XYZ file of C-alpha atoms in Angstrom:
150
model
C 91.621 88.790 90.920
C 95.207 88.922 92.120
C 96.183 88.681 95.792
C 98.999 90.313 97.713
C 100.202 90.266 101.305
C 100.871 93.481 103.167
C 102.667 93.621 106.498
C 102.447 96.825 108.521
C 105.897 96.449 110.052
C 106.987 97.106 113.665
C 108.259 100.631 112.948
C 104.898 101.687 111.491
C 103.111 100.099 114.455
C 105.372 101.851 116.977
C 104.789 105.172 115.193
C 101.001 104.790 115.156
C 100.776 104.620 111.352
C 98.794 101.379 110.945
C 95.545 103.187 110.182
C 97.200 105.466 107.642
C 98.836 102.520 105.876
C 95.580 100.555 105.718
C 93.714 103.648 104.530
C 96.071 104.077 101.566
C 95.259 100.601 100.233
C 91.532 101.001 100.792
C 91.514 104.362 99.044
C 93.433 102.840 96.153
C 90.509 100.465 95.670
C 92.104 97.226 96.833
C 89.769 94.925 98.740
C 90.711 93.676 102.212
C 89.957 89.956 102.307
C 91.885 89.178 105.507
C 93.477 91.178 108.297
C 94.890 90.429 111.729
C 97.206 91.745 114.408
C 99.900 89.292 115.404
C 103.362 88.850 116.785
C 105.291 87.021 114.053
C 107.140 83.983 115.382
C 110.794 83.501 114.565
C 109.932 80.382 112.553
C 107.365 82.218 110.424
C 109.721 85.177 109.950
C 112.512 82.873 108.758
C 110.121 81.183 106.285
C 108.821 84.543 105.078
C 112.318 85.944 104.498
C 113.907 82.634 103.377
C 115.012 84.181 100.075
C 117.380 86.416 102.102
C 118.760 83.622 104.315
C 122.318 83.849 102.929
C 122.490 87.639 103.053
C 124.310 89.370 105.904
C 121.212 91.303 106.993
C 119.002 88.190 107.417
C 119.405 87.870 111.204
C 118.707 91.553 111.796
C 115.691 91.411 109.493
C 114.214 88.479 111.424
C 114.955 90.183 114.763
C 113.265 93.364 113.538
C 110.072 91.804 112.126
C 109.595 89.787 115.342
C 110.306 92.736 117.664
C 106.720 94.036 117.956
C 103.235 93.173 116.752
C 102.398 93.727 113.089
C 99.197 93.903 111.072
C 99.067 91.430 108.190
C 96.595 92.118 105.413
C 95.513 90.029 102.453
C 94.395 92.284 99.610
C 92.660 91.413 96.375
C 92.155 93.341 93.164
C 93.116 93.813 89.543
C 96.937 93.875 89.386
C 96.920 93.962 93.198
C 100.671 93.355 93.516
C 101.752 96.231 91.277
C 99.021 98.539 92.624
C 100.126 97.838 96.195
C 103.818 98.262 95.382
C 103.156 101.603 93.710
C 101.221 102.676 96.804
C 104.082 101.549 99.047
C 106.918 103.193 97.073
C 110.542 102.259 96.489
C 112.267 99.982 99.016
C 114.671 102.782 99.926
C 112.442 105.504 101.376
C 114.707 108.352 100.268
C 114.170 107.158 96.678
C 110.398 106.709 97.085
C 108.107 109.221 95.425
C 106.143 111.708 97.484
C 102.621 110.449 97.929
C 103.734 106.872 98.562
C 103.758 105.391 102.064
C 107.543 105.170 102.198
C 108.027 108.508 100.460
C 105.787 110.261 102.964
C 106.802 108.486 106.185
C 110.152 106.717 105.757
C 113.816 107.683 105.896
C 115.862 104.474 106.081
C 115.709 101.157 104.236
C 115.810 99.181 107.500
C 112.729 101.029 108.759
C 110.591 101.193 105.633
C 107.213 100.676 107.328
C 105.530 98.094 105.128
C 106.062 94.857 103.222
C 104.231 94.018 100.010
C 104.475 90.864 97.907
C 106.783 91.256 94.897
C 104.889 89.012 92.453
C 101.488 87.399 92.026
C 103.052 83.997 92.715
C 104.681 85.211 95.942
C 101.449 86.953 96.871
C 99.628 83.610 96.847
C 102.397 81.914 98.844
C 102.690 84.738 101.376
C 98.940 85.028 101.910
C 98.836 81.248 102.529
C 101.720 81.535 105.038
C 99.790 84.034 107.155
C 96.128 83.100 106.601
C 94.163 79.850 106.573
C 91.569 79.691 103.801
C 88.873 79.953 106.473
C 90.267 83.353 107.532
C 89.812 84.918 104.083
C 86.557 86.584 103.047
C 86.887 87.079 99.318
C 83.280 86.665 98.195
C 81.703 89.687 99.867
C 80.553 92.396 97.458
C 81.373 96.018 98.185
C 79.014 98.697 96.951
C 81.971 100.504 95.334
C 83.284 97.494 93.375
C 81.418 98.518 90.230
C 83.170 101.873 90.393
C 86.622 100.335 90.956
C 86.617 97.194 88.804
C 85.360 96.862 85.218
């Protein structure tokens, strides 16, 4: 099973969309194996967005993600990264398809509601950055798993 990290970003939290965002992933069939509400520290934000450190928007991105509490979610499932990214929609909300989170609720790239890991490798790294192994509950069986996973 693949893992991915989802962050319900400050704009989604301020707009009261956390439940809707979480619901989309659950309805897709992805399994929540970890979830918590937290205020991301500047240090953690800089580590999380380190790939963008040299870009001009890095400082604003760190300021934004640390501006309000977020919900971080570790998801697991078959092709979890691509399934989650399809559920989220294109990075630029105006280019995101209707029916995706960003397509339905977003307008601007700087307020695009949700983060999702971009690869299985990054999913593992990102989940480990936000969750200790003891905070993940992967082994619990759901009654619907036989109807979601082959």
